[in-house]
């Protein structure tokens, strides 16, 4: 582990411990201020003077959200924050010092929060406008005093609201992404006082320890740097080089699992994101059934969960059968942000998947490897869909189904691992070096699968058409000809 990794880990652990005391602060105003001050302290410890990047970008974006009309503030905020993210990552070209890697993570999370907040404000504006147009004058008064209160708050945000949301220590370092409504609920409700915050945190920390041990053991045996060495190409067999993607991507997954799980622990120990089970809370989104909550005095009788801040489902990610399922279980809160703000809002349905993946790749970084990995997913997904229809239908059960699932799982993990080399190697030269060393096997493998899958699909369609064809005169049995005569 590098010194930066040690500082990063220490900050996360410090945030987890601080959560125990933070959730006990009764005064809402003090809790907001203390949470923001501690978040700025964490940002300074990991970034130094580079803290100016997130502060400056937050100030400008806050002005855009507050001052611009709500029907365009989301577009302006998106354009500015993603442009600033590009500037931040290319700072050296402008004569500025290169920011630390952890500041990059802070800037990434800040981008999602502020752009997401602008989209929330835009949605609230449109929903409120539609409701007002449909209601009578008397109904408008009643609605504005009750249900529309939350919508009006989003449409009349103050600078302090945005600043607290941006820099509260919960999620400032690595996320997870959460909506402004979740942040607001944390200070307006007493759910944190009734949820079992300690047990939820301990349960996650146990798994984090396991991921850490696996990371250290495997990375010491199969270091990533070896994959770009001359010895790797000259002395190792083709099969060894090809299979090297498995341990390296395993190391990458363990590293991500540690970071995402610890970031969830920051939330759980502070009681952040706790909602009663009946609210049907979802990752990133928050409660879907907020209106059915009982009066405050009955809160102690309810059971709670932290689904709102659940950012990774490790078991499902590892055990699911298909590539498509694995994508949905990985970085779930970010997936929610992409789905709601990019995929569903993109005007052209034909290209919205491409646009969503492009935004995701750009958000992750400017290196070739980010695009190599994320934009490579559409190459495999159609192949998987073809074979899924061919060999995993409802009539495939028992041992045959189990064997099929194992084959699909192996193909999924290999494809994820092969594409994952992009996130690890990053530069075009290193990626090309490795791909040349395995003779671009992954792409050839996918091309063969696609060709065979398309051929089998066409054959199946032809067979079905032949079965559905009506019998002609030449196919009528001889005895029927005799009867007709």
GROMACS .gro file of N, CA and C in nm, residues 114-262:
model
  447
  114UNK      N    1  -2.381   1.778  -0.740
  114UNK     CA    2  -2.428   1.909  -0.784
  114UNK      C    3  -2.510   1.900  -0.912
  115UNK      N    4  -2.466   1.818  -1.005
  115UNK     CA    5  -2.545   1.800  -1.127
  115UNK      C    6  -2.676   1.731  -1.094
  116UNK      N    7  -2.671   1.630  -1.006
  116UNK     CA    8  -2.793   1.563  -0.964
  116UNK      C    9  -2.889   1.657  -0.895
  117UNK      N   10  -2.835   1.750  -0.814
  117UNK     CA   11  -2.918   1.848  -0.745
  117UNK      C   12  -2.987   1.941  -0.846
  118UNK      N   13  -2.914   1.981  -0.949
  118UNK     CA   14  -2.973   2.066  -1.052
  118UNK      C   15  -3.085   1.992  -1.126
  119UNK      N   16  -3.064   1.865  -1.151
  119UNK     CA   17  -3.169   1.785  -1.215
  119UNK      C   18  -3.289   1.768  -1.123
  120UNK      N   19  -3.264   1.752  -0.993
  120UNK     CA   20  -3.375   1.744  -0.897
  120UNK      C   21  -3.455   1.873  -0.896
  121UNK      N   22  -3.386   1.988  -0.899
  121UNK     CA   23  -3.454   2.117  -0.900
  121UNK      C   24  -3.536   2.133  -1.027
  122UNK      N   25  -3.480   2.089  -1.139
  122UNK     CA   26  -3.553   2.097  -1.266
  122UNK      C   27  -3.678   2.009  -1.265
  123UNK      N   28  -3.665   1.888  -1.212
  123UNK     CA   29  -3.780   1.797  -1.204
  123UNK      C   30  -3.887   1.853  -1.112
  124UNK      N   31  -3.846   1.909  -0.998
  124UNK     CA   32  -3.942   1.968  -0.905
  124UNK      C   33  -4.017   2.084  -0.971
  125UNK      N   34  -3.944   2.163  -1.048
  125UNK     CA   35  -4.006   2.276  -1.118
  125UNK      C   36  -4.111   2.228  -1.218
  126UNK      N   37  -4.076   2.126  -1.295
  126UNK     CA   38  -4.170   2.076  -1.397
  126UNK      C   39  -4.291   2.008  -1.333
  127UNK      N   40  -4.268   1.929  -1.228
  127UNK     CA   41  -4.379   1.862  -1.161
  127UNK      C   42  -4.472   1.964  -1.097
  128UNK      N   43  -4.414   2.062  -1.029
  128UNK     CA   44  -4.495   2.165  -0.966
  128UNK      C   45  -4.576   2.244  -1.067
  129UNK      N   46  -4.516   2.274  -1.181
  129UNK     CA   47  -4.587   2.348  -1.285
  129UNK      C   48  -4.703   2.268  -1.342
  130UNK      N   49  -4.681   2.138  -1.364
  130UNK     CA   50  -4.787   2.053  -1.417
  130UNK      C   51  -4.903   2.041  -1.318
  131UNK      N   52  -4.870   2.025  -1.189
  131UNK     CA   53  -4.974   2.011  -1.087
  131UNK      C   54  -5.057   2.139  -1.075
  132UNK      N   55  -4.991   2.253  -1.074
  132UNK     CA   56  -5.062   2.380  -1.061
  132UNK      C   57  -5.157   2.405  -1.179
  133UNK      N   58  -5.114   2.362  -1.297
  133UNK     CA   59  -5.199   2.381  -1.415
  133UNK      C   60  -5.326   2.296  -1.410
  134UNK      N   61  -5.320   2.186  -1.337
  134UNK     CA   62  -5.434   2.094  -1.331
  134UNK      C   63  -5.530   2.124  -1.217
  135UNK      N   64  -5.483   2.192  -1.115
  135UNK     CA   65  -5.565   2.214  -0.996
  135UNK      C   66  -5.642   2.346  -1.002
  136UNK      N   67  -5.748   2.352  -0.930
  136UNK     CA   68  -5.824   2.476  -0.916
  136UNK      C   69  -5.753   2.567  -0.817
  137UNK      N   70  -5.800   2.691  -0.806
  137UNK     CA   71  -5.735   2.787  -0.716
  137UNK      C   72  -5.738   2.742  -0.570
  138UNK      N   73  -5.850   2.687  -0.525
  138UNK     CA   74  -5.863   2.641  -0.387
  138UNK      C   75  -5.770   2.523  -0.361
  139UNK      N   76  -5.763   2.433  -0.457
  139UNK     CA   77  -5.677   2.316  -0.443
  139UNK      C   78  -5.530   2.355  -0.444
  140UNK      N   79  -5.497   2.459  -0.519
  140UNK     CA   80  -5.358   2.505  -0.524
  140UNK      C   81  -5.309   2.548  -0.386
  141UNK      N   82  -5.392   2.618  -0.314
  141UNK     CA   83  -5.355   2.666  -0.181
  141UNK      C   84  -5.329   2.548  -0.087
  142UNK      N   85  -5.420   2.450  -0.088
  142UNK     CA   86  -5.403   2.332  -0.003
  142UNK      C   87  -5.278   2.254  -0.041
  143UNK      N   88  -5.255   2.240  -0.169
  143UNK     CA   89  -5.142   2.159  -0.214
  143UNK      C   90  -5.010   2.227  -0.183
  144UNK      N   91  -5.006   2.359  -0.202
  144UNK     CA   92  -4.882   2.432  -0.177
  144UNK      C   93  -4.843   2.427  -0.029
  145UNK      N   94  -4.942   2.414   0.059
  145UNK     CA   95  -4.911   2.412   0.201
  145UNK      C   96  -4.875   2.273   0.252
  146UNK      N   97  -4.891   2.171   0.170
  146UNK     CA   98  -4.864   2.035   0.215
  146UNK      C   99  -4.766   1.964   0.120
  147UNK      N  100  -4.824   1.894   0.020
  147UNK     CA  101  -4.742   1.806  -0.063
  147UNK      C  102  -4.634   1.880  -0.141
  148UNK      N  103  -4.662   2.006  -0.181
  148UNK     CA  104  -4.566   2.077  -0.264
  148UNK      C  105  -4.454   2.144  -0.185
  149UNK      N  106  -4.454   2.127  -0.056
  149UNK     CA  107  -4.350   2.190   0.026
  149UNK      C  108  -4.211   2.140  -0.014
  150UNK      N  109  -4.199   2.009  -0.034
  150UNK     CA  110  -4.071   1.952  -0.072
  150UNK      C  111  -4.027   2.001  -0.209
  151UNK      N  112  -4.123   2.011  -0.304
  151UNK     CA  113  -4.091   2.059  -0.437
  151UNK      C  114  -4.047   2.205  -0.433
  152UNK      N  115  -4.116   2.285  -0.355
  152UNK     CA  116  -4.081   2.427  -0.346
  152UNK      C  117  -3.945   2.447  -0.282
  153UNK      N  118  -3.907   2.361  -0.189
  153UNK     CA  119  -3.775   2.371  -0.127
  153UNK      C  120  -3.665   2.350  -0.230
  154UNK      N  121  -3.685   2.255  -0.321
  154UNK     CA  122  -3.586   2.230  -0.425
  154UNK      C  123  -3.579   2.345  -0.525
  155UNK      N  124  -3.691   2.414  -0.544
  155UNK     CA  125  -3.693   2.525  -0.639
  155UNK      C  126  -3.642   2.655  -0.577
  156UNK      N  127  -3.627   2.658  -0.446
  156UNK     CA  128  -3.581   2.781  -0.378
  156UNK      C  129  -3.461   2.751  -0.288
  157UNK      N  130  -3.365   2.679  -0.340
  157UNK     CA  131  -3.247   2.643  -0.263
  157UNK      C  132  -3.162   2.765  -0.231
  158UNK      N  133  -3.102   2.764  -0.112
  158UNK     CA  134  -3.009   2.869  -0.072
  158UNK      C  135  -2.866   2.818  -0.089
  159UNK      N  136  -2.773   2.913  -0.090
  159UNK     CA  137  -2.633   2.875  -0.108
  159UNK      C  138  -2.585   2.784   0.004
  160UNK      N  139  -2.626   2.815   0.127
  160UNK     CA  140  -2.583   2.732   0.241
  160UNK      C  141  -2.636   2.589   0.229
  161UNK      N  142  -2.757   2.573   0.174
  161UNK     CA  143  -2.813   2.438   0.155
  161UNK      C  144  -2.724   2.358   0.061
  162UNK      N  145  -2.685   2.420  -0.048
  162UNK     CA  146  -2.602   2.352  -0.148
  162UNK      C  147  -2.464   2.322  -0.092
  163UNK      N  148  -2.406   2.417  -0.019
  163UNK     CA  149  -2.271   2.398   0.034
  163UNK      C  150  -2.268   2.286   0.137
  164UNK      N  151  -2.367   2.281   0.225
  164UNK     CA  152  -2.375   2.172   0.324
  164UNK      C  153  -2.390   2.038   0.253
  165UNK      N  154  -2.474   2.033   0.154
  165UNK     CA  155  -2.496   1.908   0.079
  165UNK      C  156  -2.369   1.863   0.009
  166UNK      N  157  -2.293   1.958  -0.043
  166UNK     CA  158  -2.172   1.925  -0.119
  166UNK      C  159  -2.058   1.877  -0.031
  167UNK      N  160  -2.043   1.936   0.089
  167UNK     CA  161  -1.922   1.910   0.167
  167UNK      C  162  -1.946   1.842   0.301
  168UNK      N  163  -2.067   1.800   0.329
  168UNK     CA  164  -2.085   1.720   0.450
  168UNK      C  165  -1.995   1.597   0.442
  169UNK      N  166  -1.933   1.563   0.553
  169UNK     CA  167  -1.832   1.457   0.551
  169UNK      C  168  -1.887   1.322   0.504
  170UNK      N  169  -2.018   1.302   0.518
  170UNK     CA  170  -2.077   1.174   0.476
  170UNK      C  171  -2.079   1.166   0.324
  171UNK      N  172  -1.992   1.085   0.271
  171UNK     CA  173  -1.987   1.066   0.126
  171UNK      C  174  -1.895   1.160   0.053
  172UNK      N  175  -1.829   1.253   0.124
  172UNK     CA  176  -1.747   1.352   0.054
  172UNK      C  177  -1.624   1.289  -0.011
  173UNK      N  178  -1.575   1.180   0.045
  173UNK     CA  179  -1.450   1.121  -0.002
  173UNK      C  180  -1.471   1.022  -0.117
  174UNK      N  181  -1.563   0.930  -0.098
  174UNK     CA  182  -1.584   0.826  -0.201
  174UNK      C  183  -1.731   0.801  -0.230
  175UNK      N  184  -1.818   0.887  -0.185
  175UNK     CA  185  -1.960   0.860  -0.202
  175UNK      C  186  -2.012   0.780  -0.083
  176UNK      N  187  -2.125   0.711  -0.097
  176UNK     CA  188  -2.201   0.693  -0.219
  176UNK      C  189  -2.281   0.817  -0.257
  177UNK      N  190  -2.327   0.820  -0.382
  177UNK     CA  191  -2.413   0.929  -0.425
  177UNK      C  192  -2.550   0.914  -0.358
  178UNK      N  193  -2.603   1.024  -0.311
  178UNK     CA  194  -2.739   1.024  -0.257
  178UNK      C  195  -2.805   1.156  -0.298
  179UNK      N  196  -2.936   1.154  -0.310
  179UNK     CA  197  -3.011   1.271  -0.351
  179UNK      C  198  -3.017   1.375  -0.240
  180UNK      N  199  -3.050   1.498  -0.277
  180UNK     CA  200  -3.066   1.605  -0.178
  180UNK      C  201  -3.181   1.572  -0.083
  181UNK      N  202  -3.283   1.505  -0.133
  181UNK     CA  203  -3.395   1.468  -0.048
  181UNK      C  204  -3.351   1.375   0.065
  182UNK      N  205  -3.262   1.283   0.036
  182UNK     CA  206  -3.208   1.195   0.140
  182UNK      C  207  -3.131   1.275   0.244
  183UNK      N  208  -3.050   1.370   0.194
  183UNK     CA  209  -2.973   1.457   0.284
  183UNK      C  210  -3.066   1.539   0.373
  184UNK      N  211  -3.173   1.591   0.315
  184UNK     CA  212  -3.270   1.670   0.390
  184UNK      C  213  -3.344   1.585   0.493
  185UNK      N  214  -3.382   1.464   0.453
  185UNK     CA  215  -3.453   1.373   0.546
  185UNK      C  216  -3.370   1.342   0.669
  186UNK      N  217  -3.238   1.333   0.649
  186UNK     CA  218  -3.150   1.298   0.761
  186UNK      C  219  -3.160   1.399   0.875
  187UNK      N  220  -3.183   1.524   0.840
  187UNK     CA  221  -3.190   1.629   0.942
  187UNK      C  222  -3.333   1.658   0.988
  188UNK      N  223  -3.431   1.608   0.914
  188UNK     CA  224  -3.570   1.637   0.948
  188UNK      C  225  -3.643   1.520   1.014
  189UNK      N  226  -3.582   1.402   1.012
  189UNK     CA  227  -3.648   1.284   1.069
  189UNK      C  228  -3.564   1.225   1.182
  190UNK      N  229  -3.625   1.132   1.255
  190UNK     CA  230  -3.556   1.068   1.369
  190UNK      C  231  -3.523   0.922   1.340
  191UNK      N  232  -3.516   0.884   1.213
  191UNK     CA  233  -3.490   0.744   1.179
  191UNK      C  234  -3.357   0.695   1.233
  192UNK      N  235  -3.255   0.782   1.232
  192UNK     CA  236  -3.122   0.743   1.279
  192UNK      C  237  -3.122   0.702   1.425
  193UNK      N  238  -3.218   0.753   1.501
  193UNK     CA  239  -3.224   0.722   1.644
  193UNK      C  240  -3.284   0.585   1.672
  194UNK      N  241  -3.348   0.526   1.573
  194UNK     CA  242  -3.416   0.399   1.593
  194UNK      C  243  -3.354   0.283   1.512
  195UNK      N  244  -3.279   0.316   1.409
  195UNK     CA  245  -3.213   0.212   1.329
  195UNK      C  246  -3.094   0.154   1.407
  196UNK      N  247  -3.062   0.028   1.381
  196UNK     CA  248  -2.949  -0.037   1.447
  196UNK      C  249  -2.822  -0.003   1.371
  197UNK      N  250  -2.772   0.118   1.392
  197UNK     CA  251  -2.657   0.169   1.317
  197UNK      C  252  -2.529   0.090   1.345
  198UNK      N  253  -2.510   0.057   1.473
  198UNK     CA  254  -2.386  -0.011   1.513
  198UNK      C  255  -2.376  -0.149   1.448
  199UNK      N  256  -2.483  -0.228   1.455
  199UNK     CA  257  -2.480  -0.363   1.399
  199UNK      C  258  -2.464  -0.361   1.248
  200UNK      N  259  -2.530  -0.267   1.183
  200UNK     CA  260  -2.517  -0.256   1.038
  200UNK      C  261  -2.374  -0.224   0.998
  201UNK      N  262  -2.307  -0.142   1.079
  201UNK     CA  263  -2.168  -0.107   1.051
  201UNK      C  264  -2.075  -0.225   1.076
  202UNK      N  265  -2.095  -0.294   1.186
  202UNK     CA  266  -2.010  -0.409   1.218
  202UNK      C  267  -2.022  -0.517   1.112
  203UNK      N  268  -2.142  -0.543   1.066
  203UNK     CA  269  -2.162  -0.645   0.963
  203UNK      C  270  -2.084  -0.613   0.836
  204UNK      N  271  -2.077  -0.487   0.799
  204UNK     CA  272  -2.003  -0.448   0.679
  204UNK      C  273  -1.853  -0.451   0.703
  205UNK      N  274  -1.810  -0.410   0.823
  205UNK     CA  275  -1.667  -0.408   0.853
  205UNK      C  276  -1.607  -0.548   0.853
  206UNK      N  277  -1.684  -0.647   0.895
  206UNK     CA  278  -1.635  -0.785   0.893
  206UNK      C  279  -1.596  -0.827   0.752
  207UNK      N  280  -1.681  -0.794   0.657
  207UNK     CA  281  -1.652  -0.830   0.518
  207UNK      C  282  -1.536  -0.747   0.464
  208UNK      N  283  -1.524  -0.622   0.510
  208UNK     CA  284  -1.414  -0.538   0.464
  208UNK      C  285  -1.280  -0.598   0.503
  209UNK      N  286  -1.272  -0.654   0.622
  209UNK     CA  287  -1.149  -0.720   0.667
  209UNK      C  288  -1.114  -0.838   0.575
  210UNK      N  289  -1.215  -0.913   0.536
  210UNK     CA  290  -1.193  -1.027   0.446
  210UNK      C  291  -1.142  -0.978   0.309
  211UNK      N  292  -1.204  -0.873   0.256
  211UNK     CA  293  -1.160  -0.819   0.127
  211UNK      C  294  -1.016  -0.769   0.135
  212UNK      N  295  -0.982  -0.709   0.250
  212UNK     CA  296  -0.846  -0.657   0.267
  212UNK      C  297  -0.742  -0.768   0.266
  213UNK      N  298  -0.770  -0.876   0.336
  213UNK     CA  299  -0.676  -0.989   0.339
  213UNK      C  300  -0.659  -1.048   0.199
  214UNK      N  301  -0.769  -1.067   0.128
  214UNK     CA  302  -0.762  -1.122  -0.007
  214UNK      C  303  -0.685  -1.029  -0.100
  215UNK      N  304  -0.705  -0.900  -0.085
  215UNK     CA  305  -0.634  -0.802  -0.167
  215UNK      C  306  -0.483  -0.813  -0.146
  216UNK      N  307  -0.440  -0.817  -0.021
  216UNK     CA  308  -0.296  -0.821   0.010
  216UNK      C  309  -0.232  -0.951  -0.037
  217UNK      N  310  -0.302  -1.062  -0.017
  217UNK     CA  311  -0.246  -1.192  -0.053
  217UNK      C  312  -0.231  -1.205  -0.205
  218UNK      N  313  -0.338  -1.179  -0.277
  218UNK     CA  314  -0.335  -1.199  -0.422
  218UNK      C  315  -0.244  -1.098  -0.491
  219UNK      N  316  -0.245  -0.972  -0.444
  219UNK     CA  317  -0.160  -0.870  -0.508
  219UNK      C  318  -0.012  -0.897  -0.486
  220UNK      N  319   0.022  -0.966  -0.377
  220UNK     CA  320   0.163  -1.000  -0.354
  220UNK      C  321   0.208  -1.115  -0.444
  221UNK      N  322   0.117  -1.199  -0.487
  221UNK     CA  323   0.151  -1.313  -0.574
  221UNK      C  324   0.146  -1.275  -0.721
  222UNK      N  325   0.044  -1.197  -0.758
  222UNK     CA  326   0.027  -1.158  -0.899
  222UNK      C  327   0.020  -1.006  -0.910
  223UNK      N  328   0.133  -0.935  -0.896
  223UNK     CA  329   0.130  -0.788  -0.904
  223UNK      C  330   0.098  -0.741  -1.046
  224UNK      N  331   0.027  -0.629  -1.053
  224UNK     CA  332  -0.012  -0.575  -1.184
  224UNK      C  333   0.108  -0.532  -1.266
  225UNK      N  334   0.210  -0.479  -1.203
  225UNK     CA  335   0.326  -0.429  -1.275
  225UNK      C  336   0.394  -0.539  -1.358
  226UNK      N  337   0.381  -0.664  -1.315
  226UNK     CA  338   0.445  -0.773  -1.387
  226UNK      C  339   0.385  -0.792  -1.526
  227UNK      N  340   0.258  -0.752  -1.543
  227UNK     CA  341   0.191  -0.772  -1.672
  227UNK      C  342   0.246  -0.682  -1.782
  228UNK      N  343   0.323  -0.579  -1.746
  228UNK     CA  344   0.380  -0.490  -1.847
  228UNK      C  345   0.532  -0.503  -1.856
  229UNK      N  346   0.587  -0.606  -1.796
  229UNK     CA  347   0.731  -0.625  -1.797
  229UNK      C  348   0.773  -0.709  -1.917
  230UNK      N  349   0.899  -0.697  -1.955
  230UNK     CA  350   0.952  -0.776  -2.067
  230UNK      C  351   0.953  -0.924  -2.033
  231UNK      N  352   0.981  -0.957  -1.909
  231UNK     CA  353   0.982  -1.097  -1.865
  231UNK      C  354   0.845  -1.162  -1.886
  232UNK      N  355   0.740  -1.087  -1.860
  232UNK     CA  356   0.604  -1.139  -1.876
  232UNK      C  357   0.580  -1.184  -2.019
  233UNK      N  358   0.628  -1.108  -2.115
  233UNK     CA  359   0.605  -1.139  -2.256
  233UNK      C  360   0.701  -1.246  -2.308
  234UNK      N  361   0.823  -1.244  -2.259
  234UNK     CA  362   0.927  -1.331  -2.316
  234UNK      C  363   0.931  -1.469  -2.251
  235UNK      N  364   0.903  -1.478  -2.122
  235UNK     CA  365   0.925  -1.603  -2.051
  235UNK      C  366   0.797  -1.678  -2.016
  236UNK      N  367   0.683  -1.611  -2.023
  236UNK     CA  368   0.557  -1.676  -1.986
  236UNK      C  369   0.483  -1.725  -2.109
  237UNK      N  370   0.410  -1.834  -2.091
  237UNK     CA  371   0.334  -1.892  -2.203
  237UNK      C  372   0.211  -1.805  -2.235
  238UNK      N  373   0.157  -1.829  -2.352
  238UNK     CA  374   0.037  -1.757  -2.394
  238UNK      C  375  -0.078  -1.781  -2.295
  239UNK      N  376  -0.096  -1.904  -2.251
  239UNK     CA  377  -0.204  -1.937  -2.160
  239UNK      C  378  -0.187  -1.864  -2.027
  240UNK      N  379  -0.064  -1.855  -1.977
  240UNK     CA  380  -0.038  -1.785  -1.851
  240UNK      C  381  -0.071  -1.637  -1.866
  241UNK      N  382  -0.027  -1.578  -1.977
  241UNK     CA  383  -0.052  -1.436  -2.001
  241UNK      C  384  -0.202  -1.408  -2.011
  242UNK      N  385  -0.273  -1.498  -2.077
  242UNK     CA  386  -0.417  -1.479  -2.094
  242UNK      C  387  -0.490  -1.489  -1.961
  243UNK      N  388  -0.452  -1.586  -1.880
  243UNK     CA  389  -0.519  -1.608  -1.752
  243UNK      C  390  -0.480  -1.505  -1.646
  244UNK      N  391  -0.378  -1.424  -1.675
  244UNK     CA  392  -0.332  -1.325  -1.577
  244UNK      C  393  -0.438  -1.219  -1.550
  245UNK      N  394  -0.534  -1.204  -1.642
  245UNK     CA  395  -0.640  -1.105  -1.619
  245UNK      C  396  -0.729  -1.145  -1.502
  246UNK      N  397  -0.737  -1.274  -1.472
  246UNK     CA  398  -0.823  -1.319  -1.361
  246UNK      C  399  -0.773  -1.268  -1.226
  247UNK      N  400  -0.645  -1.294  -1.187
  247UNK     CA  401  -0.601  -1.243  -1.056
  247UNK      C  402  -0.592  -1.090  -1.051
  248UNK      N  403  -0.552  -1.025  -1.161
  248UNK     CA  404  -0.541  -0.880  -1.158
  248UNK      C  405  -0.678  -0.813  -1.143
  249UNK      N  406  -0.778  -0.868  -1.211
  249UNK     CA  407  -0.911  -0.811  -1.196
  249UNK      C  408  -0.970  -0.846  -1.059
  250UNK      N  409  -0.931  -0.959  -1.004
  250UNK     CA  410  -0.972  -0.994  -0.868
  250UNK      C  411  -0.917  -0.892  -0.769
  251UNK      N  412  -0.791  -0.853  -0.785
  251UNK     CA  413  -0.730  -0.752  -0.698
  251UNK      C  414  -0.805  -0.620  -0.711
  252UNK      N  415  -0.837  -0.584  -0.834
  252UNK     CA  416  -0.911  -0.461  -0.859
  252UNK      C  417  -1.047  -0.464  -0.789
  253UNK      N  418  -1.116  -0.577  -0.799
  253UNK     CA  419  -1.248  -0.589  -0.736
  253UNK      C  420  -1.237  -0.577  -0.584
  254UNK      N  421  -1.138  -0.643  -0.524
  254UNK     CA  422  -1.121  -0.636  -0.379
  254UNK      C  423  -1.094  -0.492  -0.334
  255UNK      N  424  -1.015  -0.422  -0.412
  255UNK     CA  425  -0.985  -0.282  -0.379
  255UNK      C  426  -1.113  -0.198  -0.383
  256UNK      N  427  -1.193  -0.217  -0.487
  256UNK     CA  428  -1.319  -0.144  -0.500
  256UNK      C  429  -1.416  -0.182  -0.388
  257UNK      N  430  -1.423  -0.311  -0.358
  257UNK     CA  431  -1.513  -0.358  -0.252
  257UNK      C  432  -1.477  -0.293  -0.118
  258UNK      N  433  -1.347  -0.282  -0.091
  258UNK     CA  434  -1.303  -0.220   0.035
  258UNK      C  435  -1.350  -0.075   0.041
  259UNK      N  436  -1.322   0.000  -0.065
  259UNK     CA  437  -1.358   0.141  -0.067
  259UNK      C  438  -1.507   0.165  -0.057
  260UNK      N  439  -1.585   0.090  -0.136
  260UNK     CA  440  -1.730   0.110  -0.138
  260UNK      C  441  -1.795   0.066  -0.007
  261UNK      N  442  -1.746  -0.044   0.050
  261UNK     CA  443  -1.804  -0.092   0.175
  261UNK      C  444  -1.772   0.002   0.291
  262UNK      N  445  -1.648   0.052   0.295
  262UNK     CA  446  -1.613   0.148   0.400
  262UNK      C  447  -1.694   0.277   0.386
   0.00000   0.00000   0.00000
